[in-house]
Coordinates of C-alpha atoms and ligand atoms in Angstrom, one line a residue:
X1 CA -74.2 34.7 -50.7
X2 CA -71.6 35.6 -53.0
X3 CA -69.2 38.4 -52.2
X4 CA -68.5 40.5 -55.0
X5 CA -68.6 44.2 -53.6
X6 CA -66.5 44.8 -50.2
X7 CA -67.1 48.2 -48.1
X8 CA -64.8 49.4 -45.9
X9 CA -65.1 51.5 -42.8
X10 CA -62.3 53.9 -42.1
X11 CA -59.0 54.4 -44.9
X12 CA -56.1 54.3 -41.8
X13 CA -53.4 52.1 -41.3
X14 CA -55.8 49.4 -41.2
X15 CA -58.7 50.2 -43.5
X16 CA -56.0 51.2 -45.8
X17 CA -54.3 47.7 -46.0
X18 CA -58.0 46.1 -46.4
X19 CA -59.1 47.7 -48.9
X20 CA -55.6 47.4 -50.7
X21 CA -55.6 43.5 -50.2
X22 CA -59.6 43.1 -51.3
X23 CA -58.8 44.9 -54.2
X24 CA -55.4 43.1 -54.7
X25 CA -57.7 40.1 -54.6
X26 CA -60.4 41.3 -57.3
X27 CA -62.8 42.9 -55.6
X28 CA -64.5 46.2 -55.8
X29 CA -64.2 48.2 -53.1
X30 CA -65.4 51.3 -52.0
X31 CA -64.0 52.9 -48.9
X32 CA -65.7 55.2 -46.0
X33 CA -63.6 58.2 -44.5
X34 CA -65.5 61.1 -42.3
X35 CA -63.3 63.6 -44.4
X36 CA -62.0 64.0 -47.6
X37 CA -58.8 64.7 -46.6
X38 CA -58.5 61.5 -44.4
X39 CA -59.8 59.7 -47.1
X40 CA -56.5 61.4 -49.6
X41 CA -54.4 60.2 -46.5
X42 CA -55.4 56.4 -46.7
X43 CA -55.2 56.1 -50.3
X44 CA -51.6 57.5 -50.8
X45 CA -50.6 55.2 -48.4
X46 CA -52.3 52.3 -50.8
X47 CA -50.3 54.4 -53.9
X48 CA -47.3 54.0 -51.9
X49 CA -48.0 50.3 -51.0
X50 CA -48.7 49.1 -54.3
X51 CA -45.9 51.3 -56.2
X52 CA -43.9 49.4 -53.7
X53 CA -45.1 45.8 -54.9
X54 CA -44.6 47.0 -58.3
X55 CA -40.9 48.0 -57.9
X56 CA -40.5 44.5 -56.3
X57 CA -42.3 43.1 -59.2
X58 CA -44.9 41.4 -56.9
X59 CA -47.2 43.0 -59.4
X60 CA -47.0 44.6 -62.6
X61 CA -47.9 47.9 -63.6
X62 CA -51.2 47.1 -65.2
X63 CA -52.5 45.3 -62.2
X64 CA -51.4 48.5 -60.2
X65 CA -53.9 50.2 -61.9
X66 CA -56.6 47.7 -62.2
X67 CA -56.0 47.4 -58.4
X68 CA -56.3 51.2 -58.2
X69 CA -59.6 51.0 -60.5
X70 CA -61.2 48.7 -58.3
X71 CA -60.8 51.2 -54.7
X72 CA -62.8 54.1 -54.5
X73 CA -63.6 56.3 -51.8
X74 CA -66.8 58.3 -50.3
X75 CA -67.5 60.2 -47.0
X76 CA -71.3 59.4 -47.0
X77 CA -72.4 55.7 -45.3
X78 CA -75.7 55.3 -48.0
X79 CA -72.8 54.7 -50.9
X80 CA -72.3 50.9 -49.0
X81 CA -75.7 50.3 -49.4
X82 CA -75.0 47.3 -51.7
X83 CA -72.1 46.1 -50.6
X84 CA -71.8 42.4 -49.7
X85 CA -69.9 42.9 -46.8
X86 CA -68.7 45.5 -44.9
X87 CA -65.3 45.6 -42.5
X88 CA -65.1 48.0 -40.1
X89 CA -61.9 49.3 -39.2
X90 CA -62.4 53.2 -37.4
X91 CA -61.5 54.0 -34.3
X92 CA -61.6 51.8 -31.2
X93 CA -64.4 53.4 -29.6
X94 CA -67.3 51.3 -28.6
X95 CA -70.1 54.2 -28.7
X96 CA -68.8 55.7 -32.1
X97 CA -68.4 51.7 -33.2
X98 CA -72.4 50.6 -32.0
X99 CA -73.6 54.4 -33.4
X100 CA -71.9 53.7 -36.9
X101 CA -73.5 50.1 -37.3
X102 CA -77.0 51.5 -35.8
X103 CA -77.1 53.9 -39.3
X104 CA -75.7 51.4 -41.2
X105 CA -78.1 48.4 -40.2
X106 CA -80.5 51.1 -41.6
X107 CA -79.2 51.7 -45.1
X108 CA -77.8 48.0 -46.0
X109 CA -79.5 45.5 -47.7
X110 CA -80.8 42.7 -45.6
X111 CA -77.9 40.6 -47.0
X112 CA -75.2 42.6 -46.1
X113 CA -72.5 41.1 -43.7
X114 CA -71.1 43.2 -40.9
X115 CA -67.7 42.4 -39.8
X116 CA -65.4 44.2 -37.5
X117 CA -61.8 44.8 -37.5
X118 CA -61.6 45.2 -33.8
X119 CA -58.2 44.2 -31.8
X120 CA -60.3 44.1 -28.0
X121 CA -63.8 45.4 -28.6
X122 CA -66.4 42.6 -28.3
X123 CA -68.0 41.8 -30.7
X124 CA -71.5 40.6 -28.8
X125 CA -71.2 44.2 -27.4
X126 CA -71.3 46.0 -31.1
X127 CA -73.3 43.9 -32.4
X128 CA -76.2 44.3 -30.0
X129 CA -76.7 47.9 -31.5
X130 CA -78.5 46.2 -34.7
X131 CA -81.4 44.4 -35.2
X132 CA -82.0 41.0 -35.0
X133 CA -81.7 39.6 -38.4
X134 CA -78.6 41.4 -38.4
X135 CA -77.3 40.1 -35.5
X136 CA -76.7 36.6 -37.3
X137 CA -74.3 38.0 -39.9
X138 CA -72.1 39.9 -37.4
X139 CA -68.6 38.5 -37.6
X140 CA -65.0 39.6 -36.6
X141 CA -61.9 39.8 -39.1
X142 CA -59.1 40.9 -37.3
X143 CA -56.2 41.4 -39.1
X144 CA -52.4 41.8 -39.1
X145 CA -49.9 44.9 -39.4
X146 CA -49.1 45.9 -42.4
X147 CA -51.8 44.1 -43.9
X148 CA -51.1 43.6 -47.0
X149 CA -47.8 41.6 -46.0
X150 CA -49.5 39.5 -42.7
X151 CA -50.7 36.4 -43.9
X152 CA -53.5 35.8 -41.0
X153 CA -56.9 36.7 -40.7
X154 CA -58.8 35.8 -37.7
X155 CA -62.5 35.3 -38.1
X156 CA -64.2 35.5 -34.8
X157 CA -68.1 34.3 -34.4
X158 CA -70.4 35.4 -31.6
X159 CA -72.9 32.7 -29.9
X160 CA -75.7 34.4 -32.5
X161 CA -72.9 33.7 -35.7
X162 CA -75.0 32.0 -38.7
X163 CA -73.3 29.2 -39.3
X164 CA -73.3 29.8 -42.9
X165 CA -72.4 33.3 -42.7
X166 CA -69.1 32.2 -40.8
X167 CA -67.8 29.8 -43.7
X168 CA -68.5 32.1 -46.0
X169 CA -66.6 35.1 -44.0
X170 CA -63.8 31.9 -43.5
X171 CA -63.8 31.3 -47.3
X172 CA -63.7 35.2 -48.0
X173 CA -60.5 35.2 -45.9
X174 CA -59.0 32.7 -48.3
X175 CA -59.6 34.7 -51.3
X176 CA -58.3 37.4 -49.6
X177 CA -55.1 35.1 -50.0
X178 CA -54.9 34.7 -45.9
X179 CA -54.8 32.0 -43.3
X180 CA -58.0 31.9 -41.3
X181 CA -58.2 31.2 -37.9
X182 CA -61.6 30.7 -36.3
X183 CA -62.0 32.1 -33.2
X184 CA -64.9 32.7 -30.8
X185 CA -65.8 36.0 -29.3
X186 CA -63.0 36.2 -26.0
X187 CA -61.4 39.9 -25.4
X188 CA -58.0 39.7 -28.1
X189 CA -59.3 36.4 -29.8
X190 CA -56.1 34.5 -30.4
X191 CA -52.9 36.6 -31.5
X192 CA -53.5 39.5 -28.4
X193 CA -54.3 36.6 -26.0
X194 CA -50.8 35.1 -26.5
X195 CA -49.0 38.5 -27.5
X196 CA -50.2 41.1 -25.3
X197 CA -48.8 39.3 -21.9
X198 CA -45.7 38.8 -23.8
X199 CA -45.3 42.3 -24.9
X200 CA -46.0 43.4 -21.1
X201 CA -44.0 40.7 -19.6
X202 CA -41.1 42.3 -21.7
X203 CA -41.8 45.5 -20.2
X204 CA -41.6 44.0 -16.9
X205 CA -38.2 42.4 -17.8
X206 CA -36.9 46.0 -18.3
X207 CA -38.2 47.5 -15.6
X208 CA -36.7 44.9 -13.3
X209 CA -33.5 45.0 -14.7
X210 CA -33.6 42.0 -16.3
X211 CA -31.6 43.1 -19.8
X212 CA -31.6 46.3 -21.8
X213 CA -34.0 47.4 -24.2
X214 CA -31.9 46.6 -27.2
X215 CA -30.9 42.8 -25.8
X216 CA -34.4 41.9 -24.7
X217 CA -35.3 42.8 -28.3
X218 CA -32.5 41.1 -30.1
X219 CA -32.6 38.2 -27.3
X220 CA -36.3 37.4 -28.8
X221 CA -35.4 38.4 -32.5
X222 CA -32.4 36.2 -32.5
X223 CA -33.1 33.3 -29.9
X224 CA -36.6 33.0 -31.0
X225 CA -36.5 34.1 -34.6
X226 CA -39.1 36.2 -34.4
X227 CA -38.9 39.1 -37.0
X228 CA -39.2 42.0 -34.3
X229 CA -37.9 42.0 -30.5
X230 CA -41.0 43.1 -28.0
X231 CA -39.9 46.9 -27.8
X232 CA -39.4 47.2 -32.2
X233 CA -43.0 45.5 -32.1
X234 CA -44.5 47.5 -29.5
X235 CA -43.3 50.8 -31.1
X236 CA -44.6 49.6 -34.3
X237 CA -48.2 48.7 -32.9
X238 CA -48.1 51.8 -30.9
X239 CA -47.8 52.1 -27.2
X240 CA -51.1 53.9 -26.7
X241 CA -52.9 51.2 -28.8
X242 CA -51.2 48.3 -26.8
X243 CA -52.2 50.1 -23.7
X244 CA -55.5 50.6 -24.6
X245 CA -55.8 46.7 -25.3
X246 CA -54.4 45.4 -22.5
X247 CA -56.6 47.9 -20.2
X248 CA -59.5 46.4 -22.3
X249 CA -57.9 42.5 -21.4
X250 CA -57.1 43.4 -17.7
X251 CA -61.0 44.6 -17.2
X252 CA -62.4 41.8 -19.1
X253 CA -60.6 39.0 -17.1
X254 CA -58.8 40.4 -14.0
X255 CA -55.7 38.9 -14.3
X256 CA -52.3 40.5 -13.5
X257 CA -50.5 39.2 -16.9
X258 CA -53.1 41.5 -18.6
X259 CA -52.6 44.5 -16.5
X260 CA -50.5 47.3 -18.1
X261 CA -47.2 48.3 -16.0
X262 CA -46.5 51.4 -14.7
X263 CA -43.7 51.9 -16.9
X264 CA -46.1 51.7 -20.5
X265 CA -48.7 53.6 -18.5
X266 CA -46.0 56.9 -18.2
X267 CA -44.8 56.5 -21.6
X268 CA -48.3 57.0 -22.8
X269 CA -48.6 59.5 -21.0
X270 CA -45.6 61.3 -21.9
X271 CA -46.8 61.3 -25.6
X272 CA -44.0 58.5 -26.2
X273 CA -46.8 56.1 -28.4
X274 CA -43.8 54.6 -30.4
X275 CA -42.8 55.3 -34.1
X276 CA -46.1 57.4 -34.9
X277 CA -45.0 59.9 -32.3
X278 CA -41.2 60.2 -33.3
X279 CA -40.3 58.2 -29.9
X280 CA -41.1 54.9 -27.6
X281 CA -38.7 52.7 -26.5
X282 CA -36.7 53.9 -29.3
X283 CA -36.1 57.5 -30.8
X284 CA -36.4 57.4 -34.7
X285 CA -36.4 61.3 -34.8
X286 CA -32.9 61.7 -36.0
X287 CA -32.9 58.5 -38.2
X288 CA -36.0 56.2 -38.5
X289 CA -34.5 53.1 -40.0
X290 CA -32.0 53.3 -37.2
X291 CA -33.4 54.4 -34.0
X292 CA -31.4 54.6 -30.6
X293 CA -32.8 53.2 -27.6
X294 CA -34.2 55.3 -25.2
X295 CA -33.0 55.9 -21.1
X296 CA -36.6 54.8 -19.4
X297 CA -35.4 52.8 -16.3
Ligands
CAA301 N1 -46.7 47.5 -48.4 C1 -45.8 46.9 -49.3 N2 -44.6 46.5 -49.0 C2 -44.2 46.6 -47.7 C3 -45.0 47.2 -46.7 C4 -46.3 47.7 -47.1 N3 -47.2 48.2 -46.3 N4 -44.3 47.2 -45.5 C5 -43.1 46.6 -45.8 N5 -43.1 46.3 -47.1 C6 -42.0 45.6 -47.7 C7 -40.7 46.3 -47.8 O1 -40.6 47.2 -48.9 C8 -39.6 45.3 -47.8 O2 -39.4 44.8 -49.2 P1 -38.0 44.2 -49.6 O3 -37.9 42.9 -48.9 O4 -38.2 44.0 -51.1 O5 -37.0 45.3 -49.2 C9 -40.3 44.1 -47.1 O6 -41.7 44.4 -47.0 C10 -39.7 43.9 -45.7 O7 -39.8 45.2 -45.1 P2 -38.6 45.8 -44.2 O8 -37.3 45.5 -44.9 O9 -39.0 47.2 -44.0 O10 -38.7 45.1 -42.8 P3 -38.8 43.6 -42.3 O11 -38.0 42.7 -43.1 O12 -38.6 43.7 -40.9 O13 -40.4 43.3 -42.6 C11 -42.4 43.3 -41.5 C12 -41.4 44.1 -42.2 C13 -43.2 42.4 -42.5 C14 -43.4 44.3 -40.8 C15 -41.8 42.3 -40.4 O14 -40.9 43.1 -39.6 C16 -42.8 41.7 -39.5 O15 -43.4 40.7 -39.8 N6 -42.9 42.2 -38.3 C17 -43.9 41.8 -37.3 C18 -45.2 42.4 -37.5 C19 -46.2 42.0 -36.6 O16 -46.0 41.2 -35.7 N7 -47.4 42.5 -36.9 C20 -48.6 42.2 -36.1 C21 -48.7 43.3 -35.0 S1 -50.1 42.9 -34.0 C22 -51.4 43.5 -34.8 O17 -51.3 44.0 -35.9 C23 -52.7 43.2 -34.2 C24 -53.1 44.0 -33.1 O18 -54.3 43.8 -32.8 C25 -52.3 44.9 -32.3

């Protein structure tokens, strides 16, 4: 069972950073967009990444371009045929997610490991749409924001999980130079468990009156030492996707530290997602690296 070739489903902000750290780790990988122009999209941002290691010297500039030689990219699913595992990271979708691995169960080999990126989709749930065989070498890796930088990997098994396919899927993590963390298959596995009620409960805070936007966040940055107050981090994972989660966490276990408040709710719907929209708690439209705080309460 020896991994050597490592497909990748989807070239964003997550699929991008995959990719990047397999083949900053040796591997060949070959990445799947549904466009070409999405696909010229992920891979600059894996130019920019690495060009960025190599001004820091993390890397030279010959294993910029060996890392560069070992990522390529297709739109068509058949080119992942051979791969010895596959991590899916498209959209969070659970119909496009189960369709996608139905027509990939078809054109991998038998070997093949499936393994999905998902934040809050089940895994039992996708991995019911392929057939039974299969069914024992469906994992989850969740990983971190920006992922070349997080160090943790979570590798989640379902009650069907071969036992040998999950050590191998925790070794893989290793040579992927992360920390794995075994987790079963619970709606937000470990780090959403713990971080989305946290991220809410800030909200709360603010919406109560509790402190502003900018003390909660340097309240928890400095008090805490943790490297981003909950309103920097929420902007940065995106308010819509932190909705979307906890709506996904709220359903699953109906309890009220899960539920989204009212306040995130609006600001989704106002188009105010966070730093991919120009404004969330904080508006980096005039200057990005120092954003004001916005007047929400
Ligand atoms: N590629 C290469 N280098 C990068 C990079 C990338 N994608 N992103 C940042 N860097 C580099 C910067 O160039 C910078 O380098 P120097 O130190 O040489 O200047 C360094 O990393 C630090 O970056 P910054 O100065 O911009 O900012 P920072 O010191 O705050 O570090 C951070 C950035 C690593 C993101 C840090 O703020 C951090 O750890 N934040 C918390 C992130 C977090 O919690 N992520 C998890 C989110 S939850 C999730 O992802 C799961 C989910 O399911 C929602």
């Amino acid at each position: 069972m020896e991994i050597k070739k490592v497909g990748v489903l989807g070239c964003g902000l997550m699929g991008s950073g995959i990719a990047q750290t397999a083949a900053t780790a040796g591997f060949d990988v070959i990445v799947r967009e549904v466009s070409g122009e999405l696909c010229d999209r992920g891979f600059a941002g894996i130019d920019k990444s690495l060009a960025r290691f190599a001004e820091k010297g993390t890397i030279t500039t010959e294993q910029q371009t060996e890392i560069r030689g070992r990522l390529r990219g297709t739109t068509s699913l058949e080119d992942l045929a051979d791969c010895d595992i596959i991590i899916e990271a498209i959209i969070e979708n659970l119909d496009t997610k189960r369709d996608t691995y139905k027509q990939l169960d078809a054109v991998c080999k038998p070997e093949t490991i499936f393994a999905s990126n998902t934040s809050s989709i089940s895994i039992t749930e996708m991995m019911t749409s392929t057939s039974a065989e299969r069914q024992k070498r469906f994992i989850g890796l969740h990983f971190f924001n920006p992922v070349p930088l997080m160090k943790l990997v979570e590798v989640v098994r379902t009650i069907l999980t071969d036992e040998s396919v999950y050590e191998r899927a925790v070794e893989f993590g290793k040579q992927l130079g992360k920390v794995p963390v075994r987790a079963g298959d619970k709606t937000g596995f470990i780090v959403n468990r713990l971080l989305v009620p946290y991220m809410l409960d800030a909200i709360r805070a603010l919406e109560e009156g509790v402190g502003s936007i900018v003390d909660i966040d340097n309240a928890m940055k400095l008090g805490c030492g943790y490297p981003m107050g909950p309103f920097t981090l929420g902007d940065f994972v995106g308010l819509d996707t932190t909705y979307y989660i906890a709506e996904i966490m709220f359903n699953e276990f109906r309890e009220k530290r899960f539920a989204p408040p009212p306040l995130l709710k609006r600001m989704v719907l106002a188009g105010l997602y966070g730093r991919k929209s120009g404004r969330g708690f904080y508006d980096y439209t005039a200057d990005p690296k120092n954003p004001t705080p916005m007047k929400l309460v």
